[in-house]
mmCIF file with all atom_site columns, C-alpha atoms and ligand atoms in Angstrom:
data_model
loop_
_atom_site.group_PDB
_atom_site.id
_atom_site.type_symbol
_atom_site.label_atom_id
_atom_site.label_alt_id
_atom_site.label_comp_id
_atom_site.label_asym_id
_atom_site.label_entity_id
_atom_site.label_seq_id
_atom_site.pdbx_PDB_ins_code
_atom_site.Cartn_x
_atom_site.Cartn_y
_atom_site.Cartn_z
_atom_site.occupancy
_atom_site.B_iso_or_equiv
_atom_site.pdbx_formal_charge
_atom_site.auth_seq_id
_atom_site.auth_comp_id
_atom_site.auth_asym_id
_atom_site.auth_atom_id
_atom_site.pdbx_PDB_model_num
ATOM   1   C  CA  . MET B 1 1   ? -21.159 41.492  -10.983 1.00 39.00 ? 1   MET B CA  1
ATOM   2   C  CA  . SER B 1 2   ? -21.973 39.999  -7.587  1.00 40.00 ? 2   SER B CA  1
ATOM   3   C  CA  . ALA B 1 3   ? -19.486 38.187  -5.376  1.00 40.00 ? 3   ALA B CA  1
ATOM   4   C  CA  . GLU B 1 4   ? -21.355 34.908  -5.701  1.00 42.00 ? 4   GLU B CA  1
ATOM   5   C  CA  . PRO B 1 5   ? -20.047 33.875  -9.117  1.00 41.00 ? 5   PRO B CA  1
ATOM   6   C  CA  . ASN B 1 6   ? -16.499 34.569  -7.945  1.00 42.00 ? 6   ASN B CA  1
ATOM   7   C  CA  . ALA B 1 7   ? -17.055 32.544  -4.795  1.00 40.00 ? 7   ALA B CA  1
ATOM   8   C  CA  . ALA B 1 8   ? -18.506 29.739  -6.841  1.00 40.00 ? 8   ALA B CA  1
ATOM   9   C  CA  . ALA B 1 9   ? -15.577 29.913  -9.250  1.00 40.00 ? 9   ALA B CA  1
ATOM   10  C  CA  . SER B 1 10  ? -13.163 29.887  -6.339  1.00 40.00 ? 10  SER B CA  1
ATOM   11  C  CA  . ALA B 1 11  ? -14.863 26.869  -4.771  1.00 39.00 ? 11  ALA B CA  1
ATOM   12  C  CA  . GLU B 1 12  ? -14.784 25.137  -8.138  1.00 41.00 ? 12  GLU B CA  1
ATOM   13  C  CA  . ALA B 1 13  ? -11.077 25.884  -8.509  1.00 40.00 ? 13  ALA B CA  1
ATOM   14  C  CA  . ASN B 1 14  ? -10.438 24.536  -5.011  1.00 42.00 ? 14  ASN B CA  1
ATOM   15  C  CA  . ALA B 1 15  ? -12.368 21.389  -5.813  1.00 42.00 ? 15  ALA B CA  1
ATOM   16  C  CA  . ALA B 1 16  ? -10.332 20.937  -8.979  1.00 43.00 ? 16  ALA B CA  1
ATOM   17  C  CA  . THR B 1 17  ? -7.021  21.301  -7.171  1.00 43.00 ? 17  THR B CA  1
ATOM   18  C  CA  . GLY B 1 18  ? -8.083  19.677  -3.933  1.00 44.00 ? 18  GLY B CA  1
ATOM   19  C  CA  . ALA B 1 19  ? -7.074  22.864  -2.121  1.00 45.00 ? 19  ALA B CA  1
ATOM   20  C  CA  . GLN B 1 20  ? -8.975  23.812  1.003   1.00 47.00 ? 20  GLN B CA  1
ATOM   21  C  CA  . GLY B 1 21  ? -7.512  27.050  2.223   1.00 49.00 ? 21  GLY B CA  1
ATOM   22  C  CA  . SER B 1 22  ? -3.832  26.447  2.867   1.00 55.00 ? 22  SER B CA  1
ATOM   23  C  CA  . ALA B 1 23  ? -4.259  22.765  3.809   1.00 74.00 ? 23  ALA B CA  1
ATOM   24  C  CA  . ALA B 1 24  ? -2.320  20.299  1.698   1.00 79.00 ? 24  ALA B CA  1
ATOM   25  C  CA  . PRO B 1 25  ? -4.399  17.814  -0.281  1.00 83.00 ? 25  PRO B CA  1
ATOM   26  C  CA  . SER B 1 26  ? -4.864  14.538  1.561   1.00 87.00 ? 26  SER B CA  1
ATOM   27  C  CA  . ARG B 1 27  ? -4.023  11.073  0.292   1.00 86.00 ? 27  ARG B CA  1
ATOM   28  C  CA  . PRO B 1 28  ? -6.982  9.153   -1.150  1.00 85.00 ? 28  PRO B CA  1
ATOM   29  C  CA  . MET B 1 29  ? -7.310  6.048   0.986   1.00 81.00 ? 29  MET B CA  1
ATOM   30  C  CA  . PRO B 1 30  ? -8.608  2.601   0.147   1.00 73.00 ? 30  PRO B CA  1
ATOM   31  C  CA  . GLU B 1 31  ? -12.023 1.824   1.496   1.00 72.00 ? 31  GLU B CA  1
ATOM   32  C  CA  . TRP B 1 32  ? -12.344 -0.750  4.253   1.00 64.00 ? 32  TRP B CA  1
ATOM   33  C  CA  . LEU B 1 33  ? -12.362 -3.989  2.326   1.00 65.00 ? 33  LEU B CA  1
ATOM   34  C  CA  . GLY B 1 34  ? -14.758 -6.008  4.436   1.00 71.00 ? 34  GLY B CA  1
ATOM   35  C  CA  . PRO B 1 35  ? -14.403 -8.978  6.771   1.00 78.00 ? 35  PRO B CA  1
ATOM   36  C  CA  . ASP B 1 36  ? -11.811 -10.878 4.723   1.00 88.00 ? 36  ASP B CA  1
ATOM   37  C  CA  . ALA B 1 37  ? -9.308  -8.017  4.985   1.00 89.00 ? 37  ALA B CA  1
ATOM   38  C  CA  . GLY B 1 38  ? -10.306 -6.744  8.418   1.00 89.00 ? 38  GLY B CA  1
ATOM   39  C  CA  . GLU B 1 39  ? -7.518  -8.621  10.188  1.00 93.00 ? 39  GLU B CA  1
ATOM   40  C  CA  . PHE B 1 40  ? -4.959  -7.119  7.816   1.00 93.00 ? 40  PHE B CA  1
ATOM   41  C  CA  . TYR B 1 41  ? -6.115  -3.563  8.457   1.00 91.00 ? 41  TYR B CA  1
ATOM   42  C  CA  . GLU B 1 42  ? -6.340  -4.182  12.195  1.00 93.00 ? 42  GLU B CA  1
ATOM   43  C  CA  . GLY B 1 43  ? -2.705  -5.323  12.039  1.00 95.00 ? 43  GLY B CA  1
ATOM   44  C  CA  . THR B 1 44  ? -1.645  -2.119  10.331  1.00 94.00 ? 44  THR B CA  1
ATOM   45  C  CA  . ARG B 1 45  ? -2.957  -0.176  13.319  1.00 94.00 ? 45  ARG B CA  1
ATOM   46  C  CA  . HIS B 1 46  ? -0.284  -2.006  15.349  1.00 96.00 ? 46  HIS B CA  1
ATOM   47  C  CA  . ARG B 1 47  ? 2.321   -1.691  12.568  1.00 97.00 ? 47  ARG B CA  1
ATOM   48  C  CA  . GLU B 1 48  ? 2.087   -5.431  11.994  1.00 97.00 ? 48  GLU B CA  1
ATOM   49  C  CA  . PHE B 1 49  ? 1.937   -6.907  8.499   1.00 97.00 ? 49  PHE B CA  1
ATOM   50  C  CA  . ARG B 1 50  ? -0.508  -9.781  8.951   1.00 97.00 ? 50  ARG B CA  1
ATOM   51  C  CA  . VAL B 1 51  ? -1.171  -12.366 6.270   1.00 97.00 ? 51  VAL B CA  1
ATOM   52  C  CA  . PRO B 1 52  ? -3.615  -15.264 6.037   1.00 96.00 ? 52  PRO B CA  1
ATOM   53  C  CA  . ARG B 1 53  ? -1.989  -18.672 5.603   1.00 96.00 ? 53  ARG B CA  1
ATOM   54  C  CA  . CYS B 1 54  ? -3.637  -21.953 4.693   1.00 97.00 ? 54  CYS B CA  1
ATOM   55  C  CA  . PRO B 1 55  ? -3.150  -24.517 7.477   1.00 97.00 ? 55  PRO B CA  1
ATOM   56  C  CA  . ASP B 1 56  ? -3.422  -27.382 4.958   1.00 97.00 ? 56  ASP B CA  1
ATOM   57  C  CA  . CYS B 1 57  ? -1.164  -26.410 2.017   1.00 97.00 ? 57  CYS B CA  1
ATOM   58  C  CA  . ARG B 1 58  ? 0.791   -23.734 3.989   1.00 96.00 ? 58  ARG B CA  1
ATOM   59  C  CA  . ARG B 1 59  ? 0.559   -21.135 1.235   1.00 96.00 ? 59  ARG B CA  1
ATOM   60  C  CA  . VAL B 1 60  ? 0.027   -17.451 1.967   1.00 96.00 ? 60  VAL B CA  1
ATOM   61  C  CA  . VAL B 1 61  ? -3.280  -16.320 0.472   1.00 95.00 ? 61  VAL B CA  1
ATOM   62  C  CA  . TRP B 1 62  ? -3.116  -12.838 -0.966  1.00 94.00 ? 62  TRP B CA  1
ATOM   63  C  CA  . TYR B 1 63  ? -5.293  -10.821 -1.279  1.00 91.00 ? 63  TYR B CA  1
ATOM   64  C  CA  . PRO B 1 64  ? -7.107  -11.910 1.888   1.00 93.00 ? 64  PRO B CA  1
ATOM   65  C  CA  . ARG B 1 65  ? -10.028 -14.207 1.236   1.00 91.00 ? 65  ARG B CA  1
ATOM   66  C  CA  . ALA B 1 66  ? -12.325 -16.431 3.254   1.00 91.00 ? 66  ALA B CA  1
ATOM   67  C  CA  . HIS B 1 67  ? -10.898 -19.646 1.797   1.00 95.00 ? 67  HIS B CA  1
ATOM   68  C  CA  . CYS B 1 68  ? -7.736  -21.051 0.209   1.00 97.00 ? 68  CYS B CA  1
ATOM   69  C  CA  . PRO B 1 69  ? -7.821  -20.688 -3.597  1.00 97.00 ? 69  PRO B CA  1
ATOM   70  C  CA  . TYR B 1 70  ? -5.035  -23.289 -3.984  1.00 97.00 ? 70  TYR B CA  1
ATOM   71  C  CA  . CYS B 1 71  ? -6.457  -26.308 -2.141  1.00 98.00 ? 71  CYS B CA  1
ATOM   72  C  CA  . GLY B 1 72  ? -9.981  -25.248 -1.220  1.00 97.00 ? 72  GLY B CA  1
ATOM   73  C  CA  . ALA B 1 73  ? -9.499  -25.236 2.551   1.00 97.00 ? 73  ALA B CA  1
ATOM   74  C  CA  . LEU B 1 74  ? -12.254 -23.218 4.186   1.00 95.00 ? 74  LEU B CA  1
ATOM   75  C  CA  . GLU B 1 75  ? -10.335 -21.982 7.226   1.00 94.00 ? 75  GLU B CA  1
ATOM   76  C  CA  . LEU B 1 76  ? -7.271  -19.728 7.081   1.00 95.00 ? 76  LEU B CA  1
ATOM   77  C  CA  . THR B 1 77  ? -5.084  -18.669 9.978   1.00 96.00 ? 77  THR B CA  1
ATOM   78  C  CA  . TRP B 1 78  ? -3.537  -15.228 10.345  1.00 97.00 ? 78  TRP B CA  1
ATOM   79  C  CA  . GLU B 1 79  ? 0.094   -14.683 11.196  1.00 97.00 ? 79  GLU B CA  1
ATOM   80  C  CA  . THR B 1 80  ? 2.279   -11.611 11.612  1.00 98.00 ? 80  THR B CA  1
ATOM   81  C  CA  . LEU B 1 81  ? 5.380   -11.386 9.455   1.00 97.00 ? 81  LEU B CA  1
ATOM   82  C  CA  . PRO B 1 82  ? 8.551   -10.957 11.529  1.00 96.00 ? 82  PRO B CA  1
ATOM   83  C  CA  . ASP B 1 83  ? 9.859   -7.432  11.881  1.00 95.00 ? 83  ASP B CA  1
ATOM   84  C  CA  . PRO B 1 84  ? 11.636  -5.956  9.971   1.00 97.00 ? 84  PRO B CA  1
ATOM   85  C  CA  . VAL B 1 85  ? 9.677   -7.007  6.897   1.00 98.00 ? 85  VAL B CA  1
ATOM   86  C  CA  . GLY B 1 86  ? 11.967  -7.102  3.883   1.00 98.00 ? 86  GLY B CA  1
ATOM   87  C  CA  . GLY B 1 87  ? 11.241  -7.641  0.238   1.00 98.00 ? 87  GLY B CA  1
ATOM   88  C  CA  . THR B 1 88  ? 12.509  -7.476  -3.320  1.00 98.00 ? 88  THR B CA  1
ATOM   89  C  CA  . VAL B 1 89  ? 11.270  -5.280  -6.145  1.00 98.00 ? 89  VAL B CA  1
ATOM   90  C  CA  . TYR B 1 90  ? 9.578   -7.568  -8.679  1.00 98.00 ? 90  TYR B CA  1
ATOM   91  C  CA  . THR B 1 91  ? 8.696   -4.758  -11.096 1.00 98.00 ? 91  THR B CA  1
ATOM   92  C  CA  . PHE B 1 92  ? 7.902   -1.078  -10.896 1.00 98.00 ? 92  PHE B CA  1
ATOM   93  C  CA  . THR B 1 93  ? 6.987   2.119   -12.695 1.00 98.00 ? 93  THR B CA  1
ATOM   94  C  CA  . VAL B 1 94  ? 7.944   5.716   -12.042 1.00 98.00 ? 94  VAL B CA  1
ATOM   95  C  CA  . VAL B 1 95  ? 4.953   8.038   -11.914 1.00 97.00 ? 95  VAL B CA  1
ATOM   96  C  CA  . ARG B 1 96  ? 5.962   11.412  -13.334 1.00 97.00 ? 96  ARG B CA  1
ATOM   97  C  CA  . ARG B 1 97  ? 2.541   13.025  -13.851 1.00 96.00 ? 97  ARG B CA  1
ATOM   98  C  CA  . HIS B 1 98  ? -0.690  12.669  -11.925 1.00 95.00 ? 98  HIS B CA  1
ATOM   99  C  CA  . ALA B 1 99  ? -4.029  14.477  -12.122 1.00 95.00 ? 99  ALA B CA  1
ATOM   100 C  CA  . HIS B 1 100 ? -4.834  14.173  -8.408  1.00 94.00 ? 100 HIS B CA  1
ATOM   101 C  CA  . PRO B 1 101 ? -3.320  17.050  -6.391  1.00 94.00 ? 101 PRO B CA  1
ATOM   102 C  CA  . PHE B 1 102 ? -1.962  14.810  -3.612  1.00 93.00 ? 102 PHE B CA  1
ATOM   103 C  CA  . PHE B 1 103 ? -0.051  12.581  -6.026  1.00 94.00 ? 103 PHE B CA  1
ATOM   104 C  CA  . ALA B 1 104 ? 0.874   15.486  -8.317  1.00 95.00 ? 104 ALA B CA  1
ATOM   105 C  CA  . ALA B 1 105 ? 2.776   16.983  -5.398  1.00 94.00 ? 105 ALA B CA  1
ATOM   106 C  CA  . ARG B 1 106 ? 4.741   13.719  -4.950  1.00 93.00 ? 106 ARG B CA  1
ATOM   107 C  CA  . VAL B 1 107 ? 6.011   13.144  -8.482  1.00 96.00 ? 107 VAL B CA  1
ATOM   108 C  CA  . PRO B 1 108 ? 8.271   11.554  -9.394  1.00 97.00 ? 108 PRO B CA  1
ATOM   109 C  CA  . TYR B 1 109 ? 7.478   8.527   -7.212  1.00 97.00 ? 109 TYR B CA  1
ATOM   110 C  CA  . VAL B 1 110 ? 7.655   4.757   -7.555  1.00 98.00 ? 110 VAL B CA  1
ATOM   111 C  CA  . VAL B 1 111 ? 4.770   2.289   -7.630  1.00 98.00 ? 111 VAL B CA  1
ATOM   112 C  CA  . ALA B 1 112 ? 6.015   -1.284  -7.448  1.00 98.00 ? 112 ALA B CA  1
ATOM   113 C  CA  . TRP B 1 113 ? 5.093   -4.912  -7.031  1.00 98.00 ? 113 TRP B CA  1
ATOM   114 C  CA  . VAL B 1 114 ? 7.218   -6.122  -4.125  1.00 98.00 ? 114 VAL B CA  1
ATOM   115 C  CA  . ASP B 1 115 ? 7.847   -9.761  -3.237  1.00 98.00 ? 115 ASP B CA  1
ATOM   116 C  CA  . ILE B 1 116 ? 7.805   -9.809  0.552   1.00 98.00 ? 116 ILE B CA  1
ATOM   117 C  CA  . ASP B 1 117 ? 10.214  -12.333 2.095   1.00 97.00 ? 117 ASP B CA  1
ATOM   118 C  CA  . ASP B 1 118 ? 8.146   -15.434 2.964   1.00 93.00 ? 118 ASP B CA  1
ATOM   119 C  CA  . GLY B 1 119 ? 5.047   -13.397 2.170   1.00 95.00 ? 119 GLY B CA  1
ATOM   120 C  CA  . PRO B 1 120 ? 2.894   -12.211 -0.678  1.00 96.00 ? 120 PRO B CA  1
ATOM   121 C  CA  . ARG B 1 121 ? 3.598   -10.009 -3.691  1.00 97.00 ? 121 ARG B CA  1
ATOM   122 C  CA  . VAL B 1 122 ? 2.021   -6.633  -2.923  1.00 96.00 ? 122 VAL B CA  1
ATOM   123 C  CA  . LEU B 1 123 ? 1.372   -3.443  -4.864  1.00 95.00 ? 123 LEU B CA  1
ATOM   124 C  CA  . THR B 1 124 ? 2.931   -0.566  -2.983  1.00 96.00 ? 124 THR B CA  1
ATOM   125 C  CA  . GLU B 1 125 ? 4.849   2.662   -3.075  1.00 96.00 ? 125 GLU B CA  1
ATOM   126 C  CA  . VAL B 1 126 ? 8.633   2.494   -2.759  1.00 98.00 ? 126 VAL B CA  1
ATOM   127 C  CA  . ALA B 1 127 ? 10.424  5.540   -1.403  1.00 96.00 ? 127 ALA B CA  1
ATOM   128 C  CA  . CYS B 1 128 ? 13.887  6.114   -2.804  1.00 92.00 ? 128 CYS B CA  1
ATOM   129 C  CA  . ALA B 1 129 ? 16.072  9.181   -3.064  1.00 91.00 ? 129 ALA B CA  1
ATOM   130 C  CA  . ASP B 1 130 ? 16.714  8.708   -6.781  1.00 95.00 ? 130 ASP B CA  1
ATOM   131 C  CA  . VAL B 1 131 ? 13.824  7.037   -8.633  1.00 96.00 ? 131 VAL B CA  1
ATOM   132 C  CA  . ASP B 1 132 ? 15.987  6.596   -11.729 1.00 96.00 ? 132 ASP B CA  1
ATOM   133 C  CA  . ALA B 1 133 ? 18.484  4.510   -9.750  1.00 95.00 ? 133 ALA B CA  1
ATOM   134 C  CA  . LEU B 1 134 ? 15.893  1.907   -8.695  1.00 97.00 ? 134 LEU B CA  1
ATOM   135 C  CA  . ARG B 1 135 ? 16.258  -1.511  -10.334 1.00 97.00 ? 135 ARG B CA  1
ATOM   136 C  CA  . VAL B 1 136 ? 14.277  -4.736  -10.431 1.00 98.00 ? 136 VAL B CA  1
ATOM   137 C  CA  . GLY B 1 137 ? 15.692  -6.972  -7.708  1.00 98.00 ? 137 GLY B CA  1
ATOM   138 C  CA  . ASP B 1 138 ? 16.566  -4.108  -5.347  1.00 98.00 ? 138 ASP B CA  1
ATOM   139 C  CA  . ARG B 1 139 ? 15.971  -4.777  -1.682  1.00 98.00 ? 139 ARG B CA  1
ATOM   140 C  CA  . VAL B 1 140 ? 13.314  -2.826  0.210   1.00 98.00 ? 140 VAL B CA  1
ATOM   141 C  CA  . VAL B 1 141 ? 12.054  -2.740  3.775   1.00 98.00 ? 141 VAL B CA  1
ATOM   142 C  CA  . LEU B 1 142 ? 8.561   -2.121  5.084   1.00 98.00 ? 142 LEU B CA  1
ATOM   143 C  CA  . ASP B 1 143 ? 7.689   1.298   6.445   1.00 97.00 ? 143 ASP B CA  1
ATOM   144 C  CA  . TRP B 1 144 ? 4.388   2.637   7.751   1.00 96.00 ? 144 TRP B CA  1
ATOM   145 C  CA  . GLU B 1 145 ? 2.718   5.884   6.752   1.00 94.00 ? 145 GLU B CA  1
ATOM   146 C  CA  . PRO B 1 146 ? 0.422   6.998   9.584   1.00 93.00 ? 146 PRO B CA  1
ATOM   147 C  CA  . GLN B 1 147 ? -3.181  7.593   8.572   1.00 89.00 ? 147 GLN B CA  1
ATOM   148 C  CA  . GLU B 1 148 ? -6.312  8.369   10.530  1.00 85.00 ? 148 GLU B CA  1
ATOM   149 C  CA  . ALA B 1 149 ? -8.001  4.959   10.511  1.00 84.00 ? 149 ALA B CA  1
ATOM   150 C  CA  . PHE B 1 150 ? -4.951  2.723   10.021  1.00 89.00 ? 150 PHE B CA  1
ATOM   151 C  CA  . ASN B 1 151 ? -1.343  2.810   8.885   1.00 93.00 ? 151 ASN B CA  1
ATOM   152 C  CA  . LEU B 1 152 ? -0.573  2.487   5.208   1.00 93.00 ? 152 LEU B CA  1
ATOM   153 C  CA  . HIS B 1 153 ? 2.139   0.015   4.220   1.00 94.00 ? 153 HIS B CA  1
ATOM   154 C  CA  . THR B 1 154 ? 4.889   1.446   2.058   1.00 96.00 ? 154 THR B CA  1
ATOM   155 C  CA  . PHE B 1 155 ? 8.448   0.349   1.404   1.00 98.00 ? 155 PHE B CA  1
ATOM   156 C  CA  . VAL B 1 156 ? 11.805  2.087   1.424   1.00 98.00 ? 156 VAL B CA  1
ATOM   157 C  CA  . ARG B 1 157 ? 14.711  1.127   -0.818  1.00 97.00 ? 157 ARG B CA  1
ATOM   158 C  CA  . VAL B 1 158 ? 17.653  -0.340  1.070   1.00 96.00 ? 158 VAL B CA  1
ATOM   159 C  CA  . PRO B 1 159 ? 20.909  1.204   -0.161  1.00 88.00 ? 159 PRO B CA  1
ATOM   160 C  CA  . SER B 1 160 ? 23.108  -1.433  -1.761  1.00 80.00 ? 160 SER B CA  1
HETATM 161 ZN ZN1 . ZN  N 2 .   ? -4.508  -24.381 0.912   1.00 67.71 ? 201 ZN  N ZN1 1
#
C-alpha cells in the first residue's frame, strides 16, 4: 500500500473536519453584499453600527437597500447609532449541534433576533454565560468580533 491513499484519506478527513494542521477552524463569513450594504460593512471596520434612514418617512430601512420600501423615497441617508448600542432579545434559539467544525466547537450558543434601540431588528449571535438562563426581553449590548475584512456584530447579554 503506498502512502498516497493515506495522504488522500488524511486530506479528506481534514476537509471534513475543517482541520488544517493544528489551526482552529475559521468562522464562515458573509460575502460582501454589494453597494447597498457597503456603508454598513465600512462602518463595522470602525466599530460603528450604521443604518440607512429614510429622510422622508424617517424609518430605518433594514436590510440596507437603495430605496425606502415604506414610502418609495429613492434616497436614503446613513447614520451611526450612538455608542453603546443596546437592544432587546425579540426571540432566540439555542444551537446545541452543528455540522460545521467552527460552530460545532462553540455549542451551545445563542442565535437571536435582537431589536436594537431606535434601530432595526437584526439576526445575530448573543453571548451569555448560561444559554439556558436567557429569556425573551433580556437586554443585550453590541460587541464586535474582529475579522480580517471587517468586524462582525454580535451582542452580549447584560446581567439583570
Ligand atoms: Zn420612507
